[in-house]
Tab-separated table of C-alpha atoms in Angstrom:
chain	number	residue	atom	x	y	z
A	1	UNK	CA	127.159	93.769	120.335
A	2	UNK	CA	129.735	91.883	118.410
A	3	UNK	CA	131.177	91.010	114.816
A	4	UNK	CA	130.113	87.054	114.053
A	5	UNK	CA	133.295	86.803	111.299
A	6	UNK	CA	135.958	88.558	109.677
A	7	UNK	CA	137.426	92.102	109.835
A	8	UNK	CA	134.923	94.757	108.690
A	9	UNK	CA	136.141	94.926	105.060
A	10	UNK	CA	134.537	91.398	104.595
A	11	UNK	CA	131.219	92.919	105.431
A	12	UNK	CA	130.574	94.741	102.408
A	13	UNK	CA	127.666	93.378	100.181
A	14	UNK	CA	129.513	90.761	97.618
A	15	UNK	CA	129.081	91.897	94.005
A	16	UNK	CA	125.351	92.594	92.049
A	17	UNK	CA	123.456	92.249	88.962
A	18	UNK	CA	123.200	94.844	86.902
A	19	UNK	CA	120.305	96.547	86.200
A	20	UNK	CA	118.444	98.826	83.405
A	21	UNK	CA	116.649	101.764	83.858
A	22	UNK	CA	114.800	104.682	82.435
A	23	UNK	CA	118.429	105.913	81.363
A	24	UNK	CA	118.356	103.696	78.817
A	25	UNK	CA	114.935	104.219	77.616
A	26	UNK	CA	113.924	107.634	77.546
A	27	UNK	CA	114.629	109.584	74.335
A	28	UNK	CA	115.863	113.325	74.801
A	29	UNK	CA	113.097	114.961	73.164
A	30	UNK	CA	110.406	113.083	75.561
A	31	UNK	CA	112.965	113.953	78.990
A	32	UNK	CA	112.739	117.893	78.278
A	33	UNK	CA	108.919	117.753	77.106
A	34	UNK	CA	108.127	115.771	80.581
A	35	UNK	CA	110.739	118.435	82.476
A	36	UNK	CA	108.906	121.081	81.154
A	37	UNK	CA	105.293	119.995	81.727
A	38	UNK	CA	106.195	119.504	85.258
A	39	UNK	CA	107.659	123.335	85.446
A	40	UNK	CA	103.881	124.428	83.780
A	41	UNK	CA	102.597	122.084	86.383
A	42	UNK	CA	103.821	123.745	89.374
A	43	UNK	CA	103.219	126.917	88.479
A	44	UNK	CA	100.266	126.404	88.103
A	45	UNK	CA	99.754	124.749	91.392
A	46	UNK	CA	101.208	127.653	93.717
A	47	UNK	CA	99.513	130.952	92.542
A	48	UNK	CA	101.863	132.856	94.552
A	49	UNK	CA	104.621	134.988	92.615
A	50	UNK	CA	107.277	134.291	94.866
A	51	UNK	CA	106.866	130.995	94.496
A	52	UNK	CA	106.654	131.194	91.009
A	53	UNK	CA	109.677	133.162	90.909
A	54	UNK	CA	111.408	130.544	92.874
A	55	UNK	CA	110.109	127.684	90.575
A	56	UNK	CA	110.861	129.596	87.461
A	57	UNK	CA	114.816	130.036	89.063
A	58	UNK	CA	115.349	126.934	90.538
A	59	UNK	CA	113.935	125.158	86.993
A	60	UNK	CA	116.673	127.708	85.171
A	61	UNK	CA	119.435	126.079	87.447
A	62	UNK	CA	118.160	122.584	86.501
A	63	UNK	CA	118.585	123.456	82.764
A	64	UNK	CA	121.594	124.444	83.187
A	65	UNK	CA	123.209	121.509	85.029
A	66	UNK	CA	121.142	119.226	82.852
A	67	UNK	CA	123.505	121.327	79.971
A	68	UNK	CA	126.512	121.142	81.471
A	69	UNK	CA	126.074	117.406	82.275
A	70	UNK	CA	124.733	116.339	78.883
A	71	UNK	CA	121.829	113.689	78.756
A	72	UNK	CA	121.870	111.282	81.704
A	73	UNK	CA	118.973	109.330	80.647
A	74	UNK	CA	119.998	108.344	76.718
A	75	UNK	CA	122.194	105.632	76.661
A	76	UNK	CA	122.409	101.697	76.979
A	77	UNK	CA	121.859	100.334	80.299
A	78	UNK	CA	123.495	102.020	83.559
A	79	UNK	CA	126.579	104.552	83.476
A	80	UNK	CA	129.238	103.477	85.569
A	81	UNK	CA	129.135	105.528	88.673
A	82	UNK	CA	129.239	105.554	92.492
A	83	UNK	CA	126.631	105.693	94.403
A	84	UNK	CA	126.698	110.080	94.487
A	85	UNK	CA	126.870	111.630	91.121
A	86	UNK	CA	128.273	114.989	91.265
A	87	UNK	CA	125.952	117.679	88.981
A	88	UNK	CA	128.043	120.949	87.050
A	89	UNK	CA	128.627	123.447	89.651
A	90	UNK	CA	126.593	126.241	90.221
A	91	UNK	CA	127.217	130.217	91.540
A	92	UNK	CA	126.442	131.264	94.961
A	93	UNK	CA	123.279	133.267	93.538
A	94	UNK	CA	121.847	130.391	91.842
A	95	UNK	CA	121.928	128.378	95.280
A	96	UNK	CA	120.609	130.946	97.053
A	97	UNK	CA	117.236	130.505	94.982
A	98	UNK	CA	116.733	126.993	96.370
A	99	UNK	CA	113.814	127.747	99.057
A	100	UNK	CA	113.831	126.923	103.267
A	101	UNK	CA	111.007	124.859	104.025
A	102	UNK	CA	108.152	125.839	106.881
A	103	UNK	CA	105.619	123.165	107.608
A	104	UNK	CA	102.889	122.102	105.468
A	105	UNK	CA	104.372	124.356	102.281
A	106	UNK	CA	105.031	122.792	99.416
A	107	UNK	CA	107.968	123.460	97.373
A	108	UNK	CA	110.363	123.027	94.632
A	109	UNK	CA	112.849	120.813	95.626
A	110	UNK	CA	116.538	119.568	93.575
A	111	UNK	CA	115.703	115.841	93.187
A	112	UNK	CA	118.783	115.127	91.548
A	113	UNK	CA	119.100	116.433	87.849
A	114	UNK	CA	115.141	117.321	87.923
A	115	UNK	CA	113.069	119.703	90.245
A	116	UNK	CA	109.629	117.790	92.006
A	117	UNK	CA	107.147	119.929	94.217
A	118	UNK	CA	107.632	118.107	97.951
A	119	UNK	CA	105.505	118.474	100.956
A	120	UNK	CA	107.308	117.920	104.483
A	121	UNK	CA	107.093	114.447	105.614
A	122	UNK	CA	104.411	113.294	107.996
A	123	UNK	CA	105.434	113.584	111.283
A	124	UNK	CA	105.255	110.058	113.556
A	125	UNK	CA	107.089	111.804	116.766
A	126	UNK	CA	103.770	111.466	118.850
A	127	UNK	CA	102.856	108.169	117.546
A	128	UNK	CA	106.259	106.597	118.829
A	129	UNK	CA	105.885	109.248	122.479
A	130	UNK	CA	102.651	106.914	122.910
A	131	UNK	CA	104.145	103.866	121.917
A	132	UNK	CA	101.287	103.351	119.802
A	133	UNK	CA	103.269	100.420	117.303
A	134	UNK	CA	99.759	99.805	115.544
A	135	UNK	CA	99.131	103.010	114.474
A	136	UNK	CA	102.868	103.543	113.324
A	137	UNK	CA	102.601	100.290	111.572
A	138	UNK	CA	99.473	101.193	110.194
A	139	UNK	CA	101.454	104.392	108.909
A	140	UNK	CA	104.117	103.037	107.370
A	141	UNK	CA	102.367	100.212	105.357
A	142	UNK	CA	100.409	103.534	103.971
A	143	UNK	CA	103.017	105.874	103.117
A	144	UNK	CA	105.808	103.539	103.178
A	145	UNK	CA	107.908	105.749	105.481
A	146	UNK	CA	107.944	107.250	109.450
A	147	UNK	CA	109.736	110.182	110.283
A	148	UNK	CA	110.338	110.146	114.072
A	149	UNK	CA	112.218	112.702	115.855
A	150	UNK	CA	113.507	112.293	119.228
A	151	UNK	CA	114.871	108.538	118.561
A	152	UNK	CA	117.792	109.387	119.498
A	153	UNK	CA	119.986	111.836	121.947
A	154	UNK	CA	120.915	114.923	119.942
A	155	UNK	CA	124.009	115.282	122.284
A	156	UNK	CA	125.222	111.259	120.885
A	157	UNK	CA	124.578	112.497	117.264
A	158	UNK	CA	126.542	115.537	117.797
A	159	UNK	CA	129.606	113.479	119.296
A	160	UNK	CA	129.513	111.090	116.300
A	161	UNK	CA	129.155	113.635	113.539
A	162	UNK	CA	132.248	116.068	114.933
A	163	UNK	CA	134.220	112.772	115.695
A	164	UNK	CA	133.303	111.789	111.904
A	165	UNK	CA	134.505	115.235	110.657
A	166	UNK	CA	137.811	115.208	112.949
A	167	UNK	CA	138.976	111.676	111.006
A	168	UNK	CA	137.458	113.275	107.508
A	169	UNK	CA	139.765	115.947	108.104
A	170	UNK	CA	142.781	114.060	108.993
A	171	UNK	CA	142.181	112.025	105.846
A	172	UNK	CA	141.525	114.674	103.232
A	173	UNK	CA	141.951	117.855	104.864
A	174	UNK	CA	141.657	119.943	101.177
A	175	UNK	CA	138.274	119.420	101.568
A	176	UNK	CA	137.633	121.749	103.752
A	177	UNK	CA	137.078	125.003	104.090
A	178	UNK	CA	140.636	126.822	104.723
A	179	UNK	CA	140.146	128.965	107.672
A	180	UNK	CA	137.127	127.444	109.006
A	181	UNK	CA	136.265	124.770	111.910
A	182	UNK	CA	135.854	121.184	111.190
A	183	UNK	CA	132.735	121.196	113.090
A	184	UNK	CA	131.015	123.112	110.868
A	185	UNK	CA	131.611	120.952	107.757
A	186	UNK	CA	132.467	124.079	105.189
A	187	UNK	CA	133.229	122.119	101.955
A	188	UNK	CA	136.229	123.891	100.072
A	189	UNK	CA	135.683	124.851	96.670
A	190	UNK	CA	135.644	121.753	94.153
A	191	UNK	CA	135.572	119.289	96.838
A	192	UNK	CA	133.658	116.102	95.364
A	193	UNK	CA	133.149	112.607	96.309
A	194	UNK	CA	134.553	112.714	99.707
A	195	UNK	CA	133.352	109.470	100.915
A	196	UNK	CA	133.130	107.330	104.099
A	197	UNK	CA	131.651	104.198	102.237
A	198	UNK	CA	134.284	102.477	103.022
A	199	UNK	CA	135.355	103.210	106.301
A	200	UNK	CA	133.243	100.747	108.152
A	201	UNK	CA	135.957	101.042	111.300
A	202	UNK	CA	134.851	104.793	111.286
A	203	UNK	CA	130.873	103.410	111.402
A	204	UNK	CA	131.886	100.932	114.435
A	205	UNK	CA	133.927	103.531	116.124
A	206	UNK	CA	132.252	103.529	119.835
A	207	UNK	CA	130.615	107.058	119.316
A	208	UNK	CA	129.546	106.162	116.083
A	209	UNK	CA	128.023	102.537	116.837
A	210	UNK	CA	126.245	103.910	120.295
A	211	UNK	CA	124.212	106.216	117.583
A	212	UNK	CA	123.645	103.665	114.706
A	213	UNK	CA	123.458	101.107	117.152
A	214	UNK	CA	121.568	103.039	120.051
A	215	UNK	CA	119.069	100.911	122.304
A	216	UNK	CA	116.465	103.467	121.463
A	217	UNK	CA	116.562	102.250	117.555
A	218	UNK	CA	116.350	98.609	118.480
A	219	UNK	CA	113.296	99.330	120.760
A	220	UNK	CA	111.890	101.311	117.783
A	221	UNK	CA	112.396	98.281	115.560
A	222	UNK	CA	111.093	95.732	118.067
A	223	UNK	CA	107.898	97.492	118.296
A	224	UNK	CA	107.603	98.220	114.234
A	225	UNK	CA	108.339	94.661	113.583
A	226	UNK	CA	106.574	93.648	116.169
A	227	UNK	CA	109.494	90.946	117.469
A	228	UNK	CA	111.070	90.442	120.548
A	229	UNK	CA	114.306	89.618	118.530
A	230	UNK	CA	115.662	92.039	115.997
A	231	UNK	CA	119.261	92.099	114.335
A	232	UNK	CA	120.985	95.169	112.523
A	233	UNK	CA	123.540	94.458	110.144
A	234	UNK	CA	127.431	95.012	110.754
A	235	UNK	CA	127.693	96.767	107.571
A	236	UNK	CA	126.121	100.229	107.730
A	237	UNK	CA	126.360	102.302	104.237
A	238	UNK	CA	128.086	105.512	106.161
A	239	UNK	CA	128.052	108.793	103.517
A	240	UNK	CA	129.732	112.288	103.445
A	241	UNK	CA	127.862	114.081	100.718
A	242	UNK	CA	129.320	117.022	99.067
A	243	UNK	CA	127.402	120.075	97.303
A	244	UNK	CA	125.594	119.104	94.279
A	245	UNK	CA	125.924	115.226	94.946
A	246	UNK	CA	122.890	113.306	95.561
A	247	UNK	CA	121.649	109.372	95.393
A	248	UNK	CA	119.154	108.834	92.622
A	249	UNK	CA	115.797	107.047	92.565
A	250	UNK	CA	115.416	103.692	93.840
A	251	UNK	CA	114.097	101.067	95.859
A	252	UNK	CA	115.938	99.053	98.435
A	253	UNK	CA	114.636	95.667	97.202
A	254	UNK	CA	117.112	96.000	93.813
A	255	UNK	CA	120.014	96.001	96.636
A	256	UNK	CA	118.894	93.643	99.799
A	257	UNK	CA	115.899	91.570	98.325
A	258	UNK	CA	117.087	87.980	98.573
A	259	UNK	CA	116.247	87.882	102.297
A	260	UNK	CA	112.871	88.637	104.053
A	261	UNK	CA	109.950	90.999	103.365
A	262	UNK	CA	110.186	92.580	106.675
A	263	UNK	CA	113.407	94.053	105.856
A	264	UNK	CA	113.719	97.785	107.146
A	265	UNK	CA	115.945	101.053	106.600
A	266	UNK	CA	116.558	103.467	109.179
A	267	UNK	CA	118.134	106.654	107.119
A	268	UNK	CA	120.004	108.850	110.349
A	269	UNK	CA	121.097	112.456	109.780
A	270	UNK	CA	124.286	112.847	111.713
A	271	UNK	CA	123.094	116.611	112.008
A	272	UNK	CA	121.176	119.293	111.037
A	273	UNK	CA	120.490	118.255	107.436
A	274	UNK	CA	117.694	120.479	105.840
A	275	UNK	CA	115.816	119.800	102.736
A	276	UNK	CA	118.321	122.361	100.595
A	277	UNK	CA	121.285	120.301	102.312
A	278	UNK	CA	120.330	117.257	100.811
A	279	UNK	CA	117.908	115.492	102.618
A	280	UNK	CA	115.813	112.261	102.148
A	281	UNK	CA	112.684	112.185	99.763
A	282	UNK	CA	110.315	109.544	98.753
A	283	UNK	CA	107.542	109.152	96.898
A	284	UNK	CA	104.616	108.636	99.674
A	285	UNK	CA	102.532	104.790	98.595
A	286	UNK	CA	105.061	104.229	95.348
A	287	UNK	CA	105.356	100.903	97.309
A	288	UNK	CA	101.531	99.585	97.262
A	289	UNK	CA	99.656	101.783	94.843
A	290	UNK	CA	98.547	100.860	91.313
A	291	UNK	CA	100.056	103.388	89.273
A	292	UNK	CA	103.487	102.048	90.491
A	293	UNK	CA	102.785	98.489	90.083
A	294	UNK	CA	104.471	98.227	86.271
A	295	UNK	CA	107.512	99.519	87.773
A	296	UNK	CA	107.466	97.224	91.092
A	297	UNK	CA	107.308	93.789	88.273
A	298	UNK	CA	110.534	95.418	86.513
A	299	UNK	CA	112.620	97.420	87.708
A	300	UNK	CA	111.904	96.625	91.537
A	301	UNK	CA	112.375	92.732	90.959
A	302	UNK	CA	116.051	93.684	89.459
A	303	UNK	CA	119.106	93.082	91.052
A	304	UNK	CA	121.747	95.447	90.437
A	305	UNK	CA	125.580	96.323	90.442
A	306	UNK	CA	127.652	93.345	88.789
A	307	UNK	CA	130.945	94.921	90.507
A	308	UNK	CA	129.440	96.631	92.993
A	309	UNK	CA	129.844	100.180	91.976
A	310	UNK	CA	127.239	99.899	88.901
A	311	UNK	CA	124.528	102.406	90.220
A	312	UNK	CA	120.897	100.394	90.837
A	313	UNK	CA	118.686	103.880	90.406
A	314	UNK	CA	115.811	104.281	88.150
A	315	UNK	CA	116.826	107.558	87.661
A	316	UNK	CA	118.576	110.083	88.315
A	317	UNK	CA	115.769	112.651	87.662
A	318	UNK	CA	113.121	112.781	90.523
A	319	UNK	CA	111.007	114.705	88.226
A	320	UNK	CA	110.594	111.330	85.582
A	321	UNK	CA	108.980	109.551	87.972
A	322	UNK	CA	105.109	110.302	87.329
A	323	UNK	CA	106.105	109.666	83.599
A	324	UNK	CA	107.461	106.548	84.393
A	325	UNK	CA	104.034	105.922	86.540
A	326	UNK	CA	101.860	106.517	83.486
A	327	UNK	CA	101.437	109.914	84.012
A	328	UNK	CA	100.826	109.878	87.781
A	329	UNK	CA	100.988	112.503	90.010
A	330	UNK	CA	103.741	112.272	92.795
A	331	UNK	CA	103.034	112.594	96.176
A	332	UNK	CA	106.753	113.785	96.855
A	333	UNK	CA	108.287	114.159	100.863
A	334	UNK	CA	110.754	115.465	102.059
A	335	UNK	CA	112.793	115.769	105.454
A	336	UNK	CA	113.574	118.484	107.209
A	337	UNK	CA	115.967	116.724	109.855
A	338	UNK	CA	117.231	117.796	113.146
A	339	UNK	CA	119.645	116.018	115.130
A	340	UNK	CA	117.922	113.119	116.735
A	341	UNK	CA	115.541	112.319	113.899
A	342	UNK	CA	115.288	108.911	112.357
A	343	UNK	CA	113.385	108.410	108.981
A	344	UNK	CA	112.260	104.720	108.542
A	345	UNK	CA	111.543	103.038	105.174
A	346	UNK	CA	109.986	99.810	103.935
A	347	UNK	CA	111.654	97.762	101.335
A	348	UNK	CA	109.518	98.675	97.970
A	349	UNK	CA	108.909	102.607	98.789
A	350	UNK	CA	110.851	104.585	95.431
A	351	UNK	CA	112.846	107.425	97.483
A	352	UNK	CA	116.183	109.498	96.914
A	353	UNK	CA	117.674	111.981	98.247
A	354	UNK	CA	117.729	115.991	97.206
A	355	UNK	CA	120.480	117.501	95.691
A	356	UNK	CA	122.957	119.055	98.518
A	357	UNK	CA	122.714	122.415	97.952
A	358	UNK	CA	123.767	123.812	100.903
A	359	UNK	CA	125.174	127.466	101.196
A	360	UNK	CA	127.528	128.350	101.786
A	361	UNK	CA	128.672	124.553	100.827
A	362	UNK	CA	128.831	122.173	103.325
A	363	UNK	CA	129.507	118.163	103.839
A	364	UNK	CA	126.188	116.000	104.986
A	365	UNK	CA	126.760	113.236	107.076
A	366	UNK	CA	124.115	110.249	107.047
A	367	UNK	CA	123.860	106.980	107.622
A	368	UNK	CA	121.778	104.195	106.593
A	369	UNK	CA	120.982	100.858	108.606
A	370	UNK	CA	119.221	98.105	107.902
A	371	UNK	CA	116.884	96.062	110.224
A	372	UNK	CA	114.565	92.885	110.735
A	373	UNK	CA	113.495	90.250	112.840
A	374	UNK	CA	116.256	87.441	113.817
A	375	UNK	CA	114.422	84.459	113.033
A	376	UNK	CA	113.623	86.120	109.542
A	377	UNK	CA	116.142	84.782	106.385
A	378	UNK	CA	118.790	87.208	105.637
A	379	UNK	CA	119.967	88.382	102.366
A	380	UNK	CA	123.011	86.449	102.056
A	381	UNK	CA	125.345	89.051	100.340
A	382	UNK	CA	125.567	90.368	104.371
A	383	UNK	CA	127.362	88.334	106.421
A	384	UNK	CA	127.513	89.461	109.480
A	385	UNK	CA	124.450	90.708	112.019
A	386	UNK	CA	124.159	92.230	115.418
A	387	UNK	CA	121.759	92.182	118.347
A	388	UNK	CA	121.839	93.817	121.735
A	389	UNK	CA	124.485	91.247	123.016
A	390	UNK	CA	123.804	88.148	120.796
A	391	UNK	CA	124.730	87.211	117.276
A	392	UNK	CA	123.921	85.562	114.130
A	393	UNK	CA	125.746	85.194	111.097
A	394	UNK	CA	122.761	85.366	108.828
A	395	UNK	CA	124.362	83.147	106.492
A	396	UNK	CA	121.967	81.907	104.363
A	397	UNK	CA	122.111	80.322	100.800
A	398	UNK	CA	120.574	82.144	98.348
A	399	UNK	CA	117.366	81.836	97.545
């Protein structure tokens, strides 16, 4: 494993296009009226009255932060944002409405400043036990996604995430929890766009590359891409997530599509990262199904972020999605990750992640790394690869 050229700040993606999206097309009257046919929609859909009661709670917190924030999706074009928009705070009762997931129950889930019903992702684990690549090919080009747990050691994820909160802490110790242990990633109160973007040393740190890195993830994407020869790029888009931040809507074409097709994302929770704590969601066959195929000729054929902060979402409101679909019903999943896990996604699926609502309020780590074959053109904006020993610059023109 090696860099190909310059020092890691040179790896970041060189500036985007900008992009439009449903924030500036959606009037306010038809964002509420949509909001609140999806609220009638789910209750009707779970009979029980604790679930009700939890949808009818949970959609009273979204009103509220949709209040506090103001409209996100009126406007021209794209608000100027990082990649994690911070929603208005909420009180420790209203978090403790949002619901723990057990298997095969749907829920409400915080998809940003909306609420979507999710079901827990499909599991792949015995799939990738058996080695069976076909059928976990077959798998992904259905739903778009493979959640596989056991990729990697929990013990390695462990190291990297306390090693991760050890140099968080030594960089912006307020915050964190006064009183508590690093370890367990207690967020002090107001603590807000904490970062890690940037700190590609931190990613390549030896007990965070032997995770992102890890032979078992480039034996995973030899058999999914079904190449002897597969590179990883240098950059890896390293997050620290605070509560009420999120990533909106999107697809990862608008960011990496000038390079191949076969492009893949491996999203890695550097811990315990539940679906209340902000974990991954996508919308199961956005990538191939009709219904979605108006919004993979526009938006998905975008290229996004003229200075490289300009957010590329669609939204920032899970719940606008089947709208934006013509009316579509979701098929919404979410992860419920344990150390170890790895959640794969292909380059067109629409996914997000829920709002971190963690309590009491802690800091999600994650990761995301991107894949494909070495022989394969790469997008050009990233210069610099890596292989298990060998390199390539993947410096191609653009296309």
């Amino acid at each position: 494993m090696c860099v190909v050229e310059g020092p890691l700040a040179a790896e970041q993606p060189a500036p985007l296009m900008p992009v439009h999206s449903l924030r500036g097309s959606s009037a306010p009257s038809d964002r509420h009226g949509t909001l609140k046919r999806k609220h009638a929609q789910c209750a009707a859909a779970h009979a029980d009255p604790d679930q009700q009661q939890r949808t009818s709670q949970l959609a009273a917190t979204c009103s509220q932060r949709q209040a506090a924030a103001g409209s996100p999706l009126v406007g021209s074009g794209l608000d100027s944002a990082p990649l994690h928009t911070k929603a208005a705070p909420v009180s420790d009762s209203e978090i403790q409405t949002v619901p723990q997931f057990a298997s095969r129950i749907t829920r409400p889930v915080m998809a940003g400043t909306g609420i979507v019903q999710a079901t827990p992702m499909t599991d792949s684990t015995a799939l990738y036990a058996q080695q069976d690549w076909a059928a976990l090919r077959d798998r992904l080009n259905e739903d778009g996604y493979l959640a596989i747990r056991n990729v990697l050691k929990p013990s390695d994820v462990i190291e990297a995430r306390n090693f991760l909160l050890q140099q968080l802490h030594r960089m912006k110790p307020e915050c964190f929890a006064p009183g508590s242990s690093v370890h367990e990633a207690l967020a002090a109160d107001g603590t807000a766009s904490v970062g890690l973007l940037a700190r590609q040393d931190l990613a390549s740190a030896p007990r965070v590359a032997a995770v992102l890195e890890a032979p078992s993830v480039f034996a995973l994407m030899r058999g999914l891409l079904h190449e002897e020869a597969v590179v990883t790029s240098g950059f890896k888009w390293l997050r620290a997530v605070a509560r009420a931040e999120f990533t909106g809507l999107h697809t990862d074409r608008v960011f990496l599509g000038r390079g191949t097709e076969k492009l893949l994302t491996a999203w890695m929770p550097l811990g315990r990262v539940a679906p209340e704590g902000g974990s991954l969601l996508v919308a199961a066959g956005s990538h191939r199904l009709p219904a979605f195929a108006a919004l993979r000729a526009s938006y998905g054929q975008t290229q996004v972020g003229k200075d490289g902060t300009r957010s590329g979402w669609l939204s920032d409101n899970g719940a606008e999605l089947g709208a934006a679909a013509g009316g579509t019903e979701i098929d919404w999943r979410v992860a419920d990750c344990h150390p170890g896990e790895v959640v794969i996604l292909g380059l067109d699926v629409l996914h997000m992640s829920a709002s971190n609502e963690s309590d009491p309020a802690c800091i999600r780590l994650s990761c995301d790394t991107r894949w494909q074959p070495a022989a394969e053109p790469h997008d050009p904006r990233l210069k610099v690869w890596r292989t298990e020993g060998i390199c390539s610059s993947g410096a191609h023109p653009p296309q």
